[in-house]
Structure formats: C-alpha cells, structure tokens
Amino acid sequence: MMARISSVLLCFFWATGILAFQNSHRIKRHNVEATSALQSRARESYTSNPPRRDEVRRGSKQSIKPSSIANNGKIKQERTVVIMYHKPPNVITSHSNADAISQTQTEQSRFTVYEDISTMKGFVGDQSIIGKEMLNFETATNIQSKLHAIGRLDAATTGLLLLTNDGNLVHQVTNPNAKQDNKQSKSVQKTYEALIMGHHELPEASTTVSANDETYPLVTLLEKGATLSPKHGGQTKPVDDLTILSHPTASTTLVSITISEGKNRQIRRMFHSIGSGVMKLHRVSVGKLSLAGLSSNHSTTELQEGEWRLLSEDEIRIGLGWECRWLDEVSPVAGGRRSRASGKRQPNTRSTKRRRRR
C-alpha cells in the first residue's frame, strides 16, 4: 500500500516539474520576442524621427537649440555684440547670486544683471518686426554664447554697465596695458559721480599744494593716487580727472572722478584711503559712451534704470575704440573648458590622476 502511494506521489511531482519547466521556457521565449519587437520599433522610430539636440549640456546652463546649429554640427558664428545697460541698485553683476546670500536678503534682492536682461522687460529697440510678446533675448541680440560684463559694478553702484559676448573686448577695456592688432591702444577711461563724506575743496590753480597737505586730501588722488592694501591691488595710478560738482550738505561733497584702471571697488577704497567714504556711486560713462550713447550724438534718449539697448558697430568703434569682428565658432561638445576670448571649448589639460598618499 505504501509503495503504491509513493509511486503516485513520485509521478505527481515529476509531472509538476515538467509543467513548470515548460511554462518557464514559454515565458522566456515570450520576453525575448517582445524585446526584439521593441528594439525593432525603436530603430524604425529613430530613423523616421531623429532626436532633437535641444537638451541642456551637462555642466552648463546654456541650451543648444537646433536653430543655432550649422550643418557641420557647430554653433553658427556670432559677431561682436555690446549691450548698454542702466544698472539699478541692489542688482548683482554676477552670473550666480550665490555669492550674495545673507540672512537679511531675499531672493528678489539678489537679482543678477543677466537675469534682469533676459526678462526683456527693459529692452529698448525696434519691436515693429516682431511683437513684444514673441521677442526673446536670442532673437533680439543674436547672442547664443555667454555674456561678460565690461567692468563690474558692485550691488550698490548704479549707472552705465556694458556687457558683451566678445571676451577680447572685455580684456581690451579692463586692462590698461592691452593691445589691439599689435598696436598700443589708449586706455579706456571710466567716469563716476560720487557723493563722499566730508566738506572737501580743491585749491586754486595758482596755489601750490603738496600731495601730503591735509587741508586738501583730494590732491593726493590727483598727484600720487591711493595706497591700497596688497590684496586690493596696492598703489593705484593718479586719477585722470577730479572735479567738485557741488556740496549737497555741509558735510558731504559731490565729485566727478575719472580713472583708467579697474581694480575691485577702486573708487570706494581710494576715498577711504584719504579718510573719507563713498555714500553713493554712479558710473556716468565708459570711453566716449554715456547712457545717452556717444557724447557727440545728442538725439539719443538717455536710458532709465533697468533699461538696456544694443550698441551699433559705429558706437562700439568710436566709443570704445574696438572693431567688431566675427567670433570663432563654438563646438557643442560637452567637457573641457570654455575659452574666454572666443567661447570655444578647449580640452582640459589638467591631469585627472590622483596623487598617491605617501
């Protein structure tokens, strides 16, 4: 009796094993067929409708749009473009607002000039061809590369700020020893209006005053410049021009000051070095350009705070002494570093090998 039961159970388990093996083989075959069908369908879809190259590159906020890519896979060439912007207070001249985070500031107070310009709210230009609701930054400027400020302004300083896609132009204006086309060019001057602390005067032209005379501390800036700390650039050059405009109060002085250097917060630190301080600072002009355009052109309306417009090539050539040029093509390949002068991606020459610990 027990032998018969054992043989029945053995047959049952054997039949169950055969059925399980057949089912697993059938499922595996079905999965292979389904995968093959999906792969075939994906190949057909890729051939008929290739993917668009409008994804954001890794490590960059700039998106590559199909309209900006030529047949050879490179971004179309750009020409030198300069934007004139009337910078309001509390707007940062930086690509990131992370350097201005504090406990008392909000997200709105850390707005950058690039964010403000990209909104197109302050754009002043011809909108007859394209309606304002359809106008975007790329269409208005033909700029697809990165913008750079030609001489930064701190958050509290207002006035004229120039931005460009041409890195060589930035170097030309901000570096007083820069050369253009192997010819020594004249330094580009920047003029500011500063409201400083204290009642200051300048001596008459017929009066001889030494640079160390405490009666006229402003003479020090005209004769010798200012002595800053080494980490702030050290000794500055004498200012190109310094004029007293008015005395708004008995304890303040409004001056016009022109320099050709561009050290970090140079104006504020120069007045601090002579025992004064800057209460308000406004940049009036860069080169021959003011917020109304060229000094010789009186028909252009002066930009108001937050407004910006594109400069013509004549304004760039006359106002900054720079000939507009075609910039090098930019390859949309991730990795490497971006050339500041041309915007071209170049291979990273730094070694990636880690040093062994001794």
mmCIF file of C-alpha atoms in Angstrom:
data_model
loop_
_atom_site.group_PDB
_atom_site.id
_atom_site.type_symbol
_atom_site.label_atom_id
_atom_site.label_comp_id
_atom_site.label_asym_id
_atom_site.label_seq_id
_atom_site.Cartn_x
_atom_site.Cartn_y
_atom_site.Cartn_z
ATOM 1 C CA MET A 1 0.000 0.000 0.000
ATOM 2 C CA MET A 2 2.784 2.398 0.945
ATOM 3 C CA ALA A 3 4.689 1.550 -2.216
ATOM 4 C CA ARG A 4 1.674 2.444 -4.372
ATOM 5 C CA ILE A 5 1.241 5.809 -2.590
ATOM 6 C CA SER A 6 4.946 6.591 -3.043
ATOM 7 C CA SER A 7 4.796 5.848 -6.771
ATOM 8 C CA VAL A 8 1.707 8.080 -7.175
ATOM 9 C CA LEU A 9 3.410 10.983 -5.367
ATOM 10 C CA LEU A 10 6.534 10.494 -7.460
ATOM 11 C CA CYS A 11 4.526 10.670 -10.662
ATOM 12 C CA PHE A 12 2.741 13.793 -9.414
ATOM 13 C CA PHE A 13 5.953 15.667 -8.596
ATOM 14 C CA TRP A 14 7.511 14.577 -11.887
ATOM 15 C CA ALA A 15 4.519 15.867 -13.882
ATOM 16 C CA THR A 16 4.537 19.135 -11.887
ATOM 17 C CA GLY A 17 8.232 19.678 -12.644
ATOM 18 C CA ILE A 18 7.692 19.073 -16.372
ATOM 19 C CA LEU A 19 4.850 21.626 -16.476
ATOM 20 C CA ALA A 20 6.897 24.247 -14.549
ATOM 21 C CA PHE A 21 9.834 23.830 -16.945
ATOM 22 C CA GLN A 22 7.577 24.219 -19.975
ATOM 23 C CA ASN A 23 5.946 27.348 -18.538
ATOM 24 C CA SER A 24 9.284 28.994 -17.732
ATOM 25 C CA HIS A 25 10.586 28.227 -21.208
ATOM 26 C CA ARG A 26 7.412 29.677 -22.757
ATOM 27 C CA ILE A 27 7.698 32.886 -20.645
ATOM 28 C CA LYS A 28 11.372 33.316 -21.526
ATOM 29 C CA ARG A 29 10.628 32.910 -25.222
ATOM 30 C CA HIS A 30 7.796 35.456 -24.984
ATOM 31 C CA ASN A 31 10.098 38.002 -23.291
ATOM 32 C CA VAL A 32 12.759 37.586 -25.979
ATOM 33 C CA GLU A 33 10.199 38.102 -28.744
ATOM 34 C CA ALA A 34 8.738 41.190 -27.009
ATOM 35 C CA THR A 35 12.202 42.718 -26.515
ATOM 36 C CA SER A 36 13.108 42.113 -30.131
ATOM 37 C CA ALA A 37 9.879 43.751 -31.282
ATOM 38 C CA LEU A 38 10.501 46.822 -29.078
ATOM 39 C CA GLN A 39 14.053 47.194 -30.376
ATOM 40 C CA SER A 40 12.868 46.945 -33.960
ATOM 41 C CA ARG A 41 10.151 49.532 -33.338
ATOM 42 C CA ALA A 42 12.677 51.894 -31.650
ATOM 43 C CA ARG A 43 15.061 51.643 -34.620
ATOM 44 C CA GLU A 44 12.254 52.494 -37.024
ATOM 45 C CA SER A 45 11.183 55.473 -34.867
ATOM 46 C CA TYR A 46 14.785 56.764 -34.603
ATOM 47 C CA THR A 47 15.240 56.552 -38.379
ATOM 48 C CA SER A 48 11.998 58.324 -39.220
ATOM 49 C CA ASN A 49 12.167 60.927 -36.410
ATOM 50 C CA PRO A 50 15.719 61.503 -35.059
ATOM 51 C CA PRO A 51 16.043 63.056 -31.582
ATOM 52 C CA ARG A 52 16.384 66.830 -31.291
ATOM 53 C CA ARG A 53 19.580 68.326 -29.878
ATOM 54 C CA ASP A 54 17.958 70.878 -27.605
ATOM 55 C CA GLU A 55 18.935 69.294 -24.305
ATOM 56 C CA VAL A 56 20.920 71.266 -21.790
ATOM 57 C CA ARG A 57 24.575 70.282 -21.766
ATOM 58 C CA ARG A 58 25.969 68.807 -18.601
ATOM 59 C CA GLY A 59 27.758 71.425 -16.527
ATOM 60 C CA SER A 60 26.313 74.371 -18.457
ATOM 61 C CA LYS A 61 23.088 76.364 -18.226
ATOM 62 C CA GLN A 62 23.254 77.211 -21.926
ATOM 63 C CA SER A 63 20.933 75.132 -24.110
ATOM 64 C CA ILE A 64 21.839 74.221 -27.672
ATOM 65 C CA LYS A 65 18.878 74.814 -29.902
ATOM 66 C CA PRO A 66 18.508 73.237 -33.356
ATOM 67 C CA SER A 67 18.195 76.669 -34.995
ATOM 68 C CA SER A 68 21.681 77.627 -33.776
ATOM 69 C CA ILE A 69 23.498 74.575 -35.152
ATOM 70 C CA ALA A 70 25.028 74.643 -38.597
ATOM 71 C CA ASN A 71 25.341 71.669 -40.924
ATOM 72 C CA ASN A 72 28.806 70.831 -39.597
ATOM 73 C CA GLY A 73 27.489 70.444 -36.049
ATOM 74 C CA LYS A 74 28.889 73.735 -34.750
ATOM 75 C CA ILE A 75 27.072 76.759 -33.432
ATOM 76 C CA LYS A 76 26.794 79.473 -36.059
ATOM 77 C CA GLN A 77 29.300 82.272 -35.879
ATOM 78 C CA GLU A 78 28.471 85.338 -33.838
ATOM 79 C CA ARG A 79 29.581 88.890 -34.328
ATOM 80 C CA THR A 80 30.717 91.216 -31.551
ATOM 81 C CA VAL A 81 27.651 92.475 -29.692
ATOM 82 C CA VAL A 82 27.683 95.072 -26.908
ATOM 83 C CA ILE A 83 24.731 95.778 -24.636
ATOM 84 C CA MET A 84 24.375 99.120 -22.836
ATOM 85 C CA TYR A 85 22.521 98.668 -19.553
ATOM 86 C CA HIS A 86 21.479 101.191 -16.904
ATOM 87 C CA LYS A 87 22.113 99.198 -13.768
ATOM 88 C CA PRO A 88 19.758 99.882 -10.855
ATOM 89 C CA PRO A 89 20.820 99.437 -7.206
ATOM 90 C CA ASN A 90 20.718 96.025 -5.500
ATOM 91 C CA VAL A 91 21.368 94.160 -8.750
ATOM 92 C CA ILE A 92 24.480 91.971 -8.799
ATOM 93 C CA THR A 93 26.974 91.888 -11.670
ATOM 94 C CA SER A 94 27.458 88.144 -11.463
ATOM 95 C CA HIS A 95 26.314 85.001 -13.259
ATOM 96 C CA SER A 96 25.331 83.498 -9.906
ATOM 97 C CA ASN A 97 23.601 85.094 -6.943
ATOM 98 C CA ALA A 98 25.076 82.566 -4.526
ATOM 99 C CA ASP A 99 27.857 84.978 -3.512
ATOM 100 C CA ALA A 100 25.343 87.483 -2.125
ATOM 101 C CA ILE A 101 23.346 85.227 0.177
ATOM 102 C CA SER A 102 22.796 86.675 3.649
ATOM 103 C CA GLN A 103 20.269 86.295 6.400
ATOM 104 C CA THR A 104 18.670 89.664 5.707
ATOM 105 C CA GLN A 105 18.368 89.356 1.921
ATOM 106 C CA THR A 106 15.610 87.733 -0.071
ATOM 107 C CA GLU A 107 15.678 86.109 -3.497
ATOM 108 C CA GLN A 108 14.417 89.294 -5.160
ATOM 109 C CA SER A 109 17.171 91.448 -3.650
ATOM 110 C CA ARG A 110 19.809 89.109 -5.165
ATOM 111 C CA PHE A 111 18.703 89.571 -8.775
ATOM 112 C CA THR A 112 21.601 89.476 -11.262
ATOM 113 C CA VAL A 113 22.045 91.773 -14.256
ATOM 114 C CA TYR A 114 21.925 88.774 -16.596
ATOM 115 C CA GLU A 115 18.594 87.644 -15.175
ATOM 116 C CA ASP A 116 17.229 91.175 -15.463
ATOM 117 C CA ILE A 117 18.283 91.489 -19.102
ATOM 118 C CA SER A 118 16.976 88.051 -20.049
ATOM 119 C CA THR A 119 13.465 89.014 -18.941
ATOM 120 C CA MET A 120 13.369 91.584 -21.804
ATOM 121 C CA LYS A 121 11.387 93.979 -19.591
ATOM 122 C CA GLY A 122 13.830 96.840 -20.049
ATOM 123 C CA PHE A 123 14.663 96.249 -23.716
ATOM 124 C CA VAL A 124 14.681 99.431 -25.787
ATOM 125 C CA GLY A 125 14.754 98.720 -29.515
ATOM 126 C CA ASP A 126 12.823 98.223 -32.717
ATOM 127 C CA GLN A 127 9.869 95.930 -31.999
ATOM 128 C CA SER A 128 7.965 96.666 -35.207
ATOM 129 C CA ILE A 129 9.082 93.470 -36.959
ATOM 130 C CA ILE A 130 8.459 91.100 -34.057
ATOM 131 C CA GLY A 131 5.785 91.678 -31.477
ATOM 132 C CA LYS A 132 6.946 92.167 -27.898
ATOM 133 C CA GLU A 133 5.136 89.032 -26.773
ATOM 134 C CA MET A 134 7.163 86.962 -29.288
ATOM 135 C CA LEU A 135 10.513 88.691 -28.651
ATOM 136 C CA ASN A 136 13.188 86.839 -26.708
ATOM 137 C CA PHE A 137 16.797 87.578 -25.850
ATOM 138 C CA GLU A 138 18.320 85.385 -28.552
ATOM 139 C CA THR A 139 16.120 86.864 -31.266
ATOM 140 C CA ALA A 140 16.810 90.452 -30.215
ATOM 141 C CA THR A 141 20.586 90.132 -29.794
ATOM 142 C CA ASN A 142 21.659 87.140 -31.943
ATOM 143 C CA ILE A 143 23.731 86.038 -28.948
ATOM 144 C CA GLN A 144 23.916 82.340 -28.125
ATOM 145 C CA SER A 145 27.180 82.331 -26.163
ATOM 146 C CA LYS A 146 27.918 83.633 -22.685
ATOM 147 C CA LEU A 147 27.760 87.322 -21.790
ATOM 148 C CA HIS A 148 30.527 89.074 -19.848
ATOM 149 C CA ALA A 149 30.447 92.419 -18.056
ATOM 150 C CA ILE A 150 32.988 95.003 -19.246
ATOM 151 C CA GLY A 151 33.977 96.161 -15.790
ATOM 152 C CA ARG A 152 31.767 95.032 -12.925
ATOM 153 C CA LEU A 153 29.733 97.295 -10.661
ATOM 154 C CA ASP A 154 29.017 96.327 -7.068
ATOM 155 C CA ALA A 155 25.446 95.886 -5.902
ATOM 156 C CA ALA A 156 25.061 99.427 -4.514
ATOM 157 C CA THR A 157 26.599 101.212 -7.536
ATOM 158 C CA THR A 158 24.301 102.391 -10.316
ATOM 159 C CA GLY A 159 24.804 103.657 -13.846
ATOM 160 C CA LEU A 160 26.333 102.560 -17.128
ATOM 161 C CA LEU A 161 27.238 98.894 -17.477
ATOM 162 C CA LEU A 162 28.383 97.325 -20.748
ATOM 163 C CA LEU A 163 28.060 93.619 -21.494
ATOM 164 C CA THR A 164 29.435 91.703 -24.463
ATOM 165 C CA ASN A 165 29.915 88.257 -25.950
ATOM 166 C CA ASP A 166 33.462 89.152 -27.057
ATOM 167 C CA GLY A 167 35.980 88.206 -24.363
ATOM 168 C CA ASN A 168 38.801 90.060 -26.113
ATOM 169 C CA LEU A 169 36.829 93.288 -25.841
ATOM 170 C CA VAL A 170 36.479 92.750 -22.084
ATOM 171 C CA HIS A 171 40.253 92.405 -21.830
ATOM 172 C CA GLN A 172 40.787 95.465 -24.028
ATOM 173 C CA VAL A 173 38.676 97.771 -21.865
ATOM 174 C CA THR A 174 39.511 96.446 -18.386
ATOM 175 C CA ASN A 175 43.267 96.015 -18.901
ATOM 176 C CA PRO A 176 45.017 99.385 -19.337
ATOM 177 C CA ASN A 177 48.039 97.678 -20.960
ATOM 178 C CA ALA A 178 46.007 95.719 -23.537
ATOM 179 C CA LYS A 179 46.904 95.906 -27.223
ATOM 180 C CA GLN A 180 44.669 95.619 -30.248
ATOM 181 C CA ASP A 181 46.057 94.414 -33.594
ATOM 182 C CA ASN A 182 49.637 94.709 -32.265
ATOM 183 C CA LYS A 183 49.164 98.442 -31.684
ATOM 184 C CA GLN A 184 49.257 100.139 -28.326
ATOM 185 C CA SER A 185 45.777 101.486 -27.671
ATOM 186 C CA LYS A 186 44.809 104.288 -25.357
ATOM 187 C CA SER A 187 43.362 103.250 -22.018
ATOM 188 C CA VAL A 188 39.599 103.420 -21.832
ATOM 189 C CA GLN A 189 38.546 105.910 -19.170
ATOM 190 C CA LYS A 190 35.611 105.468 -16.786
ATOM 191 C CA THR A 191 33.903 108.469 -15.207
ATOM 192 C CA TYR A 192 31.871 108.315 -11.985
ATOM 193 C CA GLU A 193 29.878 110.700 -9.839
ATOM 194 C CA ALA A 194 30.435 110.047 -6.146
ATOM 195 C CA LEU A 195 28.774 111.520 -3.105
ATOM 196 C CA ILE A 196 31.510 111.420 -0.467
ATOM 197 C CA MET A 197 31.614 112.207 3.235
ATOM 198 C CA GLY A 198 33.130 115.466 4.384
ATOM 199 C CA HIS A 199 33.313 119.007 3.039
ATOM 200 C CA HIS A 200 36.137 118.942 0.504
ATOM 201 C CA GLU A 201 37.646 121.624 -1.663
ATOM 202 C CA LEU A 202 40.348 121.788 -4.331
ATOM 203 C CA PRO A 203 42.958 124.570 -4.305
ATOM 204 C CA GLU A 204 43.058 127.268 -6.923
ATOM 205 C CA ALA A 205 45.215 126.662 -9.964
ATOM 206 C CA SER A 206 47.660 129.338 -8.823
ATOM 207 C CA THR A 207 48.064 127.758 -5.377
ATOM 208 C CA THR A 208 50.894 125.288 -4.872
ATOM 209 C CA VAL A 209 49.911 122.459 -2.551
ATOM 210 C CA SER A 210 51.890 119.339 -1.674
ATOM 211 C CA ALA A 211 50.323 115.939 -2.002
ATOM 212 C CA ASN A 212 50.568 115.419 1.768
ATOM 213 C CA ASP A 213 48.689 118.611 2.673
ATOM 214 C CA GLU A 214 45.825 117.588 4.970
ATOM 215 C CA THR A 215 43.885 120.703 4.013
ATOM 216 C CA TYR A 216 43.249 119.328 0.539
ATOM 217 C CA PRO A 217 43.226 115.491 0.787
ATOM 218 C CA LEU A 218 41.776 115.161 -2.719
ATOM 219 C CA VAL A 219 45.070 116.463 -4.110
ATOM 220 C CA THR A 220 46.661 113.164 -3.041
ATOM 221 C CA LEU A 221 44.474 111.270 -5.505
ATOM 222 C CA LEU A 222 45.390 113.700 -8.291
ATOM 223 C CA GLU A 223 49.120 113.712 -7.613
ATOM 224 C CA LYS A 224 50.013 110.244 -6.321
ATOM 225 C CA GLY A 225 46.920 108.055 -6.440
ATOM 226 C CA ALA A 226 45.881 105.953 -3.463
ATOM 227 C CA THR A 227 47.796 103.381 -1.462
ATOM 228 C CA LEU A 228 45.627 100.301 -1.070
ATOM 229 C CA SER A 229 46.431 97.072 0.706
ATOM 230 C CA PRO A 230 48.357 94.473 -1.352
ATOM 231 C CA LYS A 231 45.349 92.169 -1.567
ATOM 232 C CA HIS A 232 43.318 95.041 -3.078
ATOM 233 C CA GLY A 233 45.864 95.928 -5.754
ATOM 234 C CA GLY A 234 48.413 98.068 -3.938
ATOM 235 C CA GLN A 235 49.293 101.512 -5.259
ATOM 236 C CA THR A 236 46.879 102.966 -7.829
ATOM 237 C CA LYS A 237 47.679 105.385 -10.609
ATOM 238 C CA PRO A 238 46.771 109.067 -10.135
ATOM 239 C CA VAL A 239 43.208 109.761 -11.193
ATOM 240 C CA ASP A 240 42.795 111.213 -14.670
ATOM 241 C CA ASP A 241 40.390 113.905 -13.536
ATOM 242 C CA LEU A 242 38.729 115.012 -10.323
ATOM 243 C CA THR A 243 36.196 117.831 -10.159
ATOM 244 C CA ILE A 244 33.993 119.081 -7.349
ATOM 245 C CA LEU A 245 30.419 119.420 -8.602
ATOM 246 C CA SER A 246 28.581 120.648 -5.509
ATOM 247 C CA HIS A 247 28.099 120.377 -1.765
ATOM 248 C CA PRO A 248 24.605 118.947 -1.164
ATOM 249 C CA THR A 249 25.053 119.451 2.586
ATOM 250 C CA ALA A 250 27.649 120.983 4.840
ATOM 251 C CA SER A 251 29.194 117.570 5.474
ATOM 252 C CA THR A 252 29.020 115.997 2.010
ATOM 253 C CA THR A 253 30.647 116.641 -1.375
ATOM 254 C CA LEU A 254 29.566 115.548 -4.849
ATOM 255 C CA VAL A 255 32.556 114.939 -7.106
ATOM 256 C CA SER A 256 33.223 113.708 -10.638
ATOM 257 C CA ILE A 257 36.174 111.326 -10.866
ATOM 258 C CA THR A 258 37.731 109.692 -13.938
ATOM 259 C CA ILE A 259 40.095 106.691 -13.818
ATOM 260 C CA SER A 260 41.583 104.323 -16.380
ATOM 261 C CA GLU A 261 42.188 101.386 -14.021
ATOM 262 C CA GLY A 262 39.660 98.827 -12.899
ATOM 263 C CA LYS A 263 40.637 97.410 -9.530
ATOM 264 C CA ASN A 264 37.954 95.863 -7.372
ATOM 265 C CA ARG A 265 35.917 98.640 -5.681
ATOM 266 C CA GLN A 266 38.697 101.049 -6.539
ATOM 267 C CA ILE A 267 36.687 104.286 -6.219
ATOM 268 C CA ARG A 268 35.349 103.413 -2.780
ATOM 269 C CA ARG A 269 38.761 102.303 -1.488
ATOM 270 C CA MET A 270 40.533 105.372 -2.901
ATOM 271 C CA PHE A 271 38.305 107.777 -0.971
ATOM 272 C CA HIS A 272 38.531 105.584 2.105
ATOM 273 C CA SER A 273 42.341 105.844 1.947
ATOM 274 C CA ILE A 274 42.167 109.635 2.403
ATOM 275 C CA GLY A 275 39.810 109.453 5.374
ATOM 276 C CA SER A 276 36.530 109.874 3.502
ATOM 277 C CA GLY A 277 33.901 107.434 2.314
ATOM 278 C CA VAL A 278 31.506 106.964 -0.591
ATOM 279 C CA MET A 279 27.814 107.283 0.206
ATOM 280 C CA LYS A 280 26.529 106.983 -3.381
ATOM 281 C CA LEU A 281 28.310 105.976 -6.574
ATOM 282 C CA HIS A 282 27.081 106.291 -10.137
ATOM 283 C CA ARG A 283 29.004 105.432 -13.308
ATOM 284 C CA VAL A 284 28.459 108.146 -15.901
ATOM 285 C CA SER A 285 30.492 106.992 -18.886
ATOM 286 C CA VAL A 286 32.869 104.384 -20.299
ATOM 287 C CA GLY A 287 35.164 105.683 -23.011
ATOM 288 C CA LYS A 288 33.116 108.055 -25.156
ATOM 289 C CA LEU A 289 29.865 106.301 -24.280
ATOM 290 C CA SER A 290 27.312 107.573 -21.793
ATOM 291 C CA LEU A 291 23.778 106.394 -21.045
ATOM 292 C CA ALA A 292 22.678 108.596 -23.953
ATOM 293 C CA GLY A 293 25.128 106.958 -26.379
ATOM 294 C CA LEU A 294 28.048 108.782 -27.970
ATOM 295 C CA SER A 295 28.838 112.166 -26.485
ATOM 296 C CA SER A 296 28.613 113.684 -29.984
ATOM 297 C CA ASN A 297 25.104 112.295 -30.547
ATOM 298 C CA HIS A 298 22.572 114.429 -28.711
ATOM 299 C CA SER A 299 19.483 112.885 -30.345
ATOM 300 C CA THR A 300 19.591 109.600 -28.384
ATOM 301 C CA THR A 301 17.370 109.372 -25.317
ATOM 302 C CA GLU A 302 19.168 108.522 -22.093
ATOM 303 C CA LEU A 303 18.400 105.082 -20.702
ATOM 304 C CA GLN A 304 16.440 104.922 -17.469
ATOM 305 C CA GLU A 305 17.198 102.492 -14.637
ATOM 306 C CA GLY A 306 16.659 98.891 -15.733
ATOM 307 C CA GLU A 307 16.589 99.726 -19.467
ATOM 308 C CA TRP A 308 19.079 98.357 -21.992
ATOM 309 C CA ARG A 309 19.736 98.500 -25.716
ATOM 310 C CA LEU A 310 22.173 97.225 -28.339
ATOM 311 C CA LEU A 311 25.024 99.459 -29.449
ATOM 312 C CA SER A 312 25.673 99.944 -33.152
ATOM 313 C CA GLU A 313 29.042 98.983 -34.596
ATOM 314 C CA ASP A 314 29.851 102.682 -35.068
ATOM 315 C CA GLU A 315 29.176 103.323 -31.371
ATOM 316 C CA ILE A 316 31.449 100.412 -30.434
ATOM 317 C CA ARG A 317 34.222 101.574 -32.772
ATOM 318 C CA ILE A 318 34.081 105.260 -31.804
ATOM 319 C CA GLY A 319 33.104 104.876 -28.157
ATOM 320 C CA LEU A 320 35.418 102.001 -27.187
ATOM 321 C CA GLY A 321 37.997 102.008 -29.990
ATOM 322 C CA TRP A 322 37.111 98.426 -30.916
ATOM 323 C CA GLU A 323 36.457 96.989 -34.363
ATOM 324 C CA CYS A 324 33.606 94.482 -34.341
ATOM 325 C CA ARG A 325 34.639 91.036 -35.580
ATOM 326 C CA TRP A 326 33.326 87.579 -36.269
ATOM 327 C CA LEU A 327 33.894 85.354 -33.251
ATOM 328 C CA ASP A 328 35.244 81.831 -33.523
ATOM 329 C CA GLU A 329 32.753 79.006 -33.888
ATOM 330 C CA VAL A 330 31.750 77.159 -30.751
ATOM 331 C CA SER A 331 31.567 73.382 -30.819
ATOM 332 C CA PRO A 332 28.581 71.999 -28.858
ATOM 333 C CA VAL A 333 30.651 69.251 -27.245
ATOM 334 C CA ALA A 334 30.430 68.748 -23.503
ATOM 335 C CA GLY A 335 33.587 68.710 -21.434
ATOM 336 C CA GLY A 336 36.729 70.777 -21.472
ATOM 337 C CA ARG A 337 36.825 74.435 -20.669
ATOM 338 C CA ARG A 338 35.419 77.463 -22.495
ATOM 339 C CA SER A 339 37.829 79.958 -23.981
ATOM 340 C CA ARG A 340 37.140 83.409 -22.555
ATOM 341 C CA ALA A 341 38.155 85.180 -25.755
ATOM 342 C CA SER A 342 36.287 83.149 -28.320
ATOM 343 C CA GLY A 343 33.903 80.965 -26.346
ATOM 344 C CA LYS A 344 35.468 77.829 -27.874
ATOM 345 C CA ARG A 345 35.514 74.610 -25.927
ATOM 346 C CA GLN A 346 39.109 73.508 -25.397
ATOM 347 C CA PRO A 347 40.449 70.260 -23.957
ATOM 348 C CA ASN A 348 41.205 70.170 -20.278
ATOM 349 C CA THR A 349 44.950 69.933 -19.823
ATOM 350 C CA ARG A 350 44.877 69.170 -16.117
ATOM 351 C CA SER A 351 45.793 65.658 -15.103
ATOM 352 C CA THR A 352 42.965 63.595 -13.682
ATOM 353 C CA LYS A 353 45.219 61.132 -11.885
ATOM 354 C CA ARG A 354 45.152 61.323 -8.146
ATOM 355 C CA ARG A 355 48.426 61.572 -6.307
ATOM 356 C CA ARG A 356 49.251 58.616 -4.183
ATOM 357 C CA ARG A 357 49.479 59.231 -0.488
ATOM 358 C CA ARG A 358 52.917 58.637 0.916
#
